[in-house]
Coordinates of C-alpha atoms and ligand atoms in Angstrom, one line a residue:
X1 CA 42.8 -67.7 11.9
X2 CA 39.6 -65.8 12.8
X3 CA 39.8 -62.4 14.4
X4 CA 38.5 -62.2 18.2
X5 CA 36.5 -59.4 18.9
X6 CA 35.5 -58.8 22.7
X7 CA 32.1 -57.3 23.2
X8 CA 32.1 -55.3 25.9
X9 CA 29.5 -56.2 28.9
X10 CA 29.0 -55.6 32.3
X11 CA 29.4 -58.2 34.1
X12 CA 30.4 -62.1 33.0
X13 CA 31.2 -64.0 31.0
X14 CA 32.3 -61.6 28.1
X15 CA 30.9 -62.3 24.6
X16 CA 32.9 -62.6 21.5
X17 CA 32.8 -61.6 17.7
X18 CA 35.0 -63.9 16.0
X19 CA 35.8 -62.6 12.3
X20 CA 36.7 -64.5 9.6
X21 CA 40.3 -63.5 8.5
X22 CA 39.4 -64.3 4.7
X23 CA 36.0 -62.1 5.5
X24 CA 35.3 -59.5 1.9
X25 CA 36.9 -58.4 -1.0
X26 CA 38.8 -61.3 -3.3
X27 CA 41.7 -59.7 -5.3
X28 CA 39.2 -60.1 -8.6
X29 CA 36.4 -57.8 -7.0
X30 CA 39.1 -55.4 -4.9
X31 CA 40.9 -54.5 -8.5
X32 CA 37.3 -54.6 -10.6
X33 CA 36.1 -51.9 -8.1
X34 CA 39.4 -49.7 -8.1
X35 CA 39.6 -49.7 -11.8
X36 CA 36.3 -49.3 -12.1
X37 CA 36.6 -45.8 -9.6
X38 CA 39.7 -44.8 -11.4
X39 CA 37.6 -45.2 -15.0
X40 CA 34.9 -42.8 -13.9
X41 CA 36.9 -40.6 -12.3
X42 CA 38.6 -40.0 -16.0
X43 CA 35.4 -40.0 -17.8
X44 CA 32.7 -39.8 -15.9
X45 CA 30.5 -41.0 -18.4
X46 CA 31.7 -45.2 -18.2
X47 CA 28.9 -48.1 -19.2
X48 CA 29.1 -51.1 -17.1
X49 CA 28.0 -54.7 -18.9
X50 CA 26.0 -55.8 -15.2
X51 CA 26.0 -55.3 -11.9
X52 CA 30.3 -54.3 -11.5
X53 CA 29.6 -56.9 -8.2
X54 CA 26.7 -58.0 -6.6
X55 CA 27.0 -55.4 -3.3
X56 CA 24.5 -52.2 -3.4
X57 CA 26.0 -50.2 -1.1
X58 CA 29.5 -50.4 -3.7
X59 CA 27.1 -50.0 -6.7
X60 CA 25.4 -46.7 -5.7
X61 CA 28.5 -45.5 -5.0
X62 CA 29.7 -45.7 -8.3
X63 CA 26.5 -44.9 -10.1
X64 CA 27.1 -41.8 -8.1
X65 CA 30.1 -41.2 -9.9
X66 CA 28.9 -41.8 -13.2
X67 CA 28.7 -45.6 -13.7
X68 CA 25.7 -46.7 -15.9
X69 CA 25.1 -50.6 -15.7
X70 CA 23.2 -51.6 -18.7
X71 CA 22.2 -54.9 -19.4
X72 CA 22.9 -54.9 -23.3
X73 CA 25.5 -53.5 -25.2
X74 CA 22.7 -52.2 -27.9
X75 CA 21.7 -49.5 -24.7
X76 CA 24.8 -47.3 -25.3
X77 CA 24.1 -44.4 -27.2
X78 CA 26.2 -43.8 -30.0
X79 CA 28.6 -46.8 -28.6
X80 CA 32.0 -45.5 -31.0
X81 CA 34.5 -44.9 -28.8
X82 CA 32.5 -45.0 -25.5
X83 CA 34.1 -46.9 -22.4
X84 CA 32.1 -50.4 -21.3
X85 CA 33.5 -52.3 -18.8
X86 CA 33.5 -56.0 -18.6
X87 CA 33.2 -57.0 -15.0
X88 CA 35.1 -59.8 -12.7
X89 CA 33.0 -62.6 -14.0
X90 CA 33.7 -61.9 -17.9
X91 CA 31.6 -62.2 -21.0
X92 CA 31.1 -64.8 -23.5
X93 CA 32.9 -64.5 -26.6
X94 CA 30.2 -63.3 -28.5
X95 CA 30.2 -60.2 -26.2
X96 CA 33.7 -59.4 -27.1
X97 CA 33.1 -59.6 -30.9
X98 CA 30.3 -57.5 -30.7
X99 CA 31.7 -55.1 -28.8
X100 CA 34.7 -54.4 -31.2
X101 CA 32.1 -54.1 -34.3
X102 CA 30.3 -51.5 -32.3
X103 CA 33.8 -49.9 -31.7
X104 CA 33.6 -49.4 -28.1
X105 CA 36.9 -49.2 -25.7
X106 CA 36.7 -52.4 -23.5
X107 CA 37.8 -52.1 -20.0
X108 CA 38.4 -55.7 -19.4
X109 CA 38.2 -56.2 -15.8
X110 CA 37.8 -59.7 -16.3
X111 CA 39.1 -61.5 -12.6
X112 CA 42.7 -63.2 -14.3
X113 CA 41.3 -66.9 -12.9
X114 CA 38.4 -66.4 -14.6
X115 CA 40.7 -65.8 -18.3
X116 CA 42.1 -69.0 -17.2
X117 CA 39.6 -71.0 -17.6
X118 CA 38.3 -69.4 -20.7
X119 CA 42.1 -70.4 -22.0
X120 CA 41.3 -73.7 -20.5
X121 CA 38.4 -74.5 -22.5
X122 CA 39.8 -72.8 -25.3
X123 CA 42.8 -75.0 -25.9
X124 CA 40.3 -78.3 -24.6
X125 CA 38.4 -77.3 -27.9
X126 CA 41.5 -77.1 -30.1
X127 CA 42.7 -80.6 -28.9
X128 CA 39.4 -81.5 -29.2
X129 CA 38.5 -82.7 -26.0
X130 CA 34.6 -83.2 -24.8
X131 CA 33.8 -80.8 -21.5
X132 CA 31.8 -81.2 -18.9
X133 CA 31.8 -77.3 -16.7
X134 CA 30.1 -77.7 -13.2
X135 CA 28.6 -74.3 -12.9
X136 CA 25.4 -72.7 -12.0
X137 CA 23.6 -72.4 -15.3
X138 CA 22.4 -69.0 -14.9
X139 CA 25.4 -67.4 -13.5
X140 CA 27.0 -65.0 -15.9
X141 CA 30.3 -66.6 -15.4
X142 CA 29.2 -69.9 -16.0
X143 CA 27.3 -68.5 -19.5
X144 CA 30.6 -66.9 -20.5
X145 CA 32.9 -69.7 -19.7
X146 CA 30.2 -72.0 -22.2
X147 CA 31.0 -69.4 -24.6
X148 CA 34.3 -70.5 -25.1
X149 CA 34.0 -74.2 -24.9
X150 CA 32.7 -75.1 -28.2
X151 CA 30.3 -77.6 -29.3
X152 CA 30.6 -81.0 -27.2
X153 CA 30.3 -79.3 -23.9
X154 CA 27.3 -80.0 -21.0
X155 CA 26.8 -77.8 -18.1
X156 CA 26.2 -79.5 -14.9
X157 CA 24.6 -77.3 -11.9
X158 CA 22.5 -80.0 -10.1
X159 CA 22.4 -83.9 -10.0
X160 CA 19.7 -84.9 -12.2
X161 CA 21.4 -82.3 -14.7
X162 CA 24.9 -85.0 -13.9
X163 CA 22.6 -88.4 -14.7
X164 CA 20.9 -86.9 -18.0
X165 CA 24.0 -85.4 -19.4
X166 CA 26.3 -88.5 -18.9
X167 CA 24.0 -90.3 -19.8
X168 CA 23.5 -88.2 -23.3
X169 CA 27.1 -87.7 -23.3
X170 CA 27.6 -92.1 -22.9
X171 CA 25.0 -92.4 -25.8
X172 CA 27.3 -90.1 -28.0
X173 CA 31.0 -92.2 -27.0
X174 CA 29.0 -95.1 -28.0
X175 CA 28.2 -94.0 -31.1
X176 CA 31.6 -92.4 -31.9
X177 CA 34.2 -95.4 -32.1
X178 CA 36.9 -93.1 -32.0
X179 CA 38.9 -92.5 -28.5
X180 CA 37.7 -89.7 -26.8
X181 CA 39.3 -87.3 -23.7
X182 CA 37.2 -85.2 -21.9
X183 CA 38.0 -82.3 -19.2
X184 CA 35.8 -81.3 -16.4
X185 CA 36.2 -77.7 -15.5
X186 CA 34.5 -75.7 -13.0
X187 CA 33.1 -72.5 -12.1
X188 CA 35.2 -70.5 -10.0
X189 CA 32.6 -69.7 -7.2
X190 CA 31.3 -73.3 -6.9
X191 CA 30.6 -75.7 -4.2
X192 CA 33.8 -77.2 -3.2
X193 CA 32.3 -80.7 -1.6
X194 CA 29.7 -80.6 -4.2
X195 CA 32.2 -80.2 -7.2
X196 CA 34.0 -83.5 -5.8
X197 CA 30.8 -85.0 -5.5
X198 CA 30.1 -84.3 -9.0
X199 CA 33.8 -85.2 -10.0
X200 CA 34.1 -88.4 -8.1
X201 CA 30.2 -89.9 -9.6
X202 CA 31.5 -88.7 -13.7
X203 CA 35.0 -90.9 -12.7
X204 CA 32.7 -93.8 -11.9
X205 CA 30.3 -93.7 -14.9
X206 CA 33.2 -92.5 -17.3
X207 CA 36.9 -93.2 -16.5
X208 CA 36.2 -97.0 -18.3
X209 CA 34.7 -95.2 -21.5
X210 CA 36.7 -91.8 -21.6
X211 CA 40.0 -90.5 -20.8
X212 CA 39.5 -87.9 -18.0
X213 CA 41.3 -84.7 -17.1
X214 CA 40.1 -83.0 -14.2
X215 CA 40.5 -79.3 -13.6
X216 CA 39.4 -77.8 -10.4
X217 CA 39.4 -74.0 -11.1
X218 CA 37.3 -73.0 -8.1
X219 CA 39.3 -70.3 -7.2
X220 CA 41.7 -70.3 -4.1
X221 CA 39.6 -67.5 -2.7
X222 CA 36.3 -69.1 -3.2
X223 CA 38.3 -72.0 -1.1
X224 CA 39.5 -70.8 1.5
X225 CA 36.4 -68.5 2.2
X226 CA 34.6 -71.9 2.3
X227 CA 36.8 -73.3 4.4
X228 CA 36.7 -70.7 6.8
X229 CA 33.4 -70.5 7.1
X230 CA 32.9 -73.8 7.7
X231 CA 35.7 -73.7 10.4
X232 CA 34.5 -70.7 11.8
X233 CA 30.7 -72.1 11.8
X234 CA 31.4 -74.9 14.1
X235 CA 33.5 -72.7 16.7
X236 CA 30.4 -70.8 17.3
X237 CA 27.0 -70.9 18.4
X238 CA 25.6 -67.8 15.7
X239 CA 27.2 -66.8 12.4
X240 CA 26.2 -63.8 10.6
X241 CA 27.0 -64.0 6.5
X242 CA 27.4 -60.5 4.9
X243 CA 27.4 -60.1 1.5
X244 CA 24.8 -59.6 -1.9
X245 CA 21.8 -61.7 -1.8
X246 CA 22.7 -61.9 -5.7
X247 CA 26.0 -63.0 -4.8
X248 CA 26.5 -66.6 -5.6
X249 CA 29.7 -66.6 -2.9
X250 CA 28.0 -65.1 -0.6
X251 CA 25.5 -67.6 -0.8
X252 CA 27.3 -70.5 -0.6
X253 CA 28.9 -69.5 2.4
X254 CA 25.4 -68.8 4.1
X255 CA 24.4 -72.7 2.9
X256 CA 28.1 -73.8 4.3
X257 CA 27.2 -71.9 7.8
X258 CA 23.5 -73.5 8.2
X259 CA 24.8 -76.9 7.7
X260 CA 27.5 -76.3 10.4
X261 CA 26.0 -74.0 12.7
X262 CA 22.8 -74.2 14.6
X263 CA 21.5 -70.5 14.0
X264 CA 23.0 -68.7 11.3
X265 CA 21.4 -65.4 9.2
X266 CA 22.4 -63.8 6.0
X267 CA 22.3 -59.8 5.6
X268 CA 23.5 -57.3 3.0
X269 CA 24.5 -54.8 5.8
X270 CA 23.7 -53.3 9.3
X271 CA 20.9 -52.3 9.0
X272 CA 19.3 -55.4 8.3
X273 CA 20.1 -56.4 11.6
X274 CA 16.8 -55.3 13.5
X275 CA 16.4 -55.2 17.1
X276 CA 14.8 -58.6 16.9
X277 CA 17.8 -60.4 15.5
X278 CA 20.5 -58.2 18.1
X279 CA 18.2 -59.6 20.8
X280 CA 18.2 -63.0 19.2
X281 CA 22.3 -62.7 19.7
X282 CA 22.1 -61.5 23.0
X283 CA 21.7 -65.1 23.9
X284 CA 25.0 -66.6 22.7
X285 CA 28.4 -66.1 23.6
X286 CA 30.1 -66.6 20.3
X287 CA 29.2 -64.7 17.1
X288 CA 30.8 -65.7 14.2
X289 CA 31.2 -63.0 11.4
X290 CA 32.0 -63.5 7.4
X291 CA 31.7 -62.1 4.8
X292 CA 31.6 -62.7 1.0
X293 CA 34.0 -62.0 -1.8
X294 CA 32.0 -59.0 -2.8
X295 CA 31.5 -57.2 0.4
X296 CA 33.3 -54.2 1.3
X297 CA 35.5 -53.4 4.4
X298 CA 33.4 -50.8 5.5
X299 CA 30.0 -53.3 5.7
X300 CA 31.6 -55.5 8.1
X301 CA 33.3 -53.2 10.1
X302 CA 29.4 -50.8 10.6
X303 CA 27.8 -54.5 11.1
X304 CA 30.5 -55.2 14.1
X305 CA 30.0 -51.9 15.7
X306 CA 26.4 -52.0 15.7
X307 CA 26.6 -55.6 17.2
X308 CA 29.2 -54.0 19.9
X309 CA 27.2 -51.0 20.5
Ligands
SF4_1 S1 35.8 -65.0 -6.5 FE1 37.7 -65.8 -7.4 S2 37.4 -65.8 -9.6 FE2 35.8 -64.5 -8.7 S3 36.6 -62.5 -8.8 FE3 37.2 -63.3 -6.8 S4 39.2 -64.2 -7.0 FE4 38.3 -63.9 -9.1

């Protein structure tokens, strides 16, 4: 249930924000970031394996504090006892093997649905199951979840990645008399009408070939963000999507509001919204607000008063 908030106006009829109630931080990105505070508050000095999330404003924050985001563990100096956070997405397993020989302190801040599906994959493999993960194949969650799902496994992000890796993955059951199984697991920020998509196509060219265990682990947040944008973006005639541009959440929900709103923009904070997009608002009576998983309280609250004001 979306928030109402009146816009005060002389005169009638009164406008109206209407913000998502699911609107910023999931529990993964609220915990990364206060763990991540309390971590440099102890020792100032604290390396960070990425971006902690994909919001600036959150970022410079910490940097402030002492946060260093490197890119590669080899960046620490002297690493032997140093502090390196891994963030809510989580690392491959290499990352973890490497950091122990380097003897580093690991702050896993690892989002716990995320662990899941390493475990997932991780017992898949043991059983020896085929996998298919539905992920975007950049995404750093998606590059650590492969990590951990050994040899026989195809990343699907788009639909001719779906037809040439059945296809290759057909060629191989063919070959291979024995019975196989496989799983299809998902990343935790994707597409939830796209992942059944994707899910309801492998059934038809595989369930006759393959025994099939499907495992959506987009996570309940992801969900129910989606959802409510998508509610929220046909109750309204404007919907404004806060959040990272890096954000993959964030962008979804952007995607999910053009396709069910007729104007719809996407900022990181207030003061991407210039004079010609608050006049572009004046128009309409309802403004829908929401906000990705990795966008703070405060952005939404300074992009609502300055719409307001
Ligand atoms: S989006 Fe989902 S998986 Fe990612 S950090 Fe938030 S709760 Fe965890």
């Amino acid at each position: 249930m979306s928030k109402v908030i009146p816009i005060p106006k002389s005169g009638k009829p009164e406008k109206e924000i209407l913000l998502g109630e699911k609107a910023g931080f999931c529990m993964g990105v609220k915990n990364a970031v206060e763990q991540a505070k309390k971590e440099v508050e102890k020792q100032s000095i604290t390396y960070c394996l990425g971006e902690l999330t994909h919001n600036p404003e959150v970022m410079k924050n910490l940097e402030e504090k002492g946060l260093r985001v490197i890119e590669d563990l080899s960046q620490i100096p002297n690493p032997k006892g140093k502090k390196v956070i891994f963030r809510a997405h989580g690392v491959t397993k290499q990352v973890y093997e490497e950091a122990k020989k380097l003897g580093l302190e690991i702050v896993d801040l690892t989002c716990p649905n995320v662990l899941a599906i390493h475990k997932i994959a991780e017992q898949a493999v043991k059983e020896e199951k085929d996998i298919f993960l539905i992920g975007e194949k950049k995404h750093p969650e998606t590059i650590g979840t492969a990590s951990f799902c050994g040899k026989n496994h195809f990343v699907i992000e788009t639909q001719e990645d779906l037809q040439q890796e059945t296809q290759q993955y057909l060629a191989q059951v063919e070959k291979n008399a024995n019975s196989r199984k496989l799983v299809i697991l998902s990343q935790t920020t994707f597409h939830l009408e796209k992942f059944k998509e994707f899910e309801n196509q492998i059934q038809e060219k595989l369930a006759n070939k393959v025994e099939i265990e499907v495992r959506n682990t987009i996570c309940k947040a992801t969900r129910l963000r989606q959802e409510e944008t998508m509610d929220l973006a046909k109750q309204v005639e404007y919907m404004i999507i806060i959040g990272g541009r890096k954000s993959s959440n964030t962008n979804k929900l952007f995607q999910i509001a053009l396709q069910n709103c007729a104007h719809a923009v996407m900022i990181e904070n207030e003061k991407e919204l210039s004079e010609e997009l608050l006049q572009e608002m004046k128009k309409y009576q309802k403004i829908g607000v929401m906000a990705g998983a990795s966008t703070p309280d405060e952005s939404i609250q300074n992009v609502i008063n300055k719409i307001r004001k």
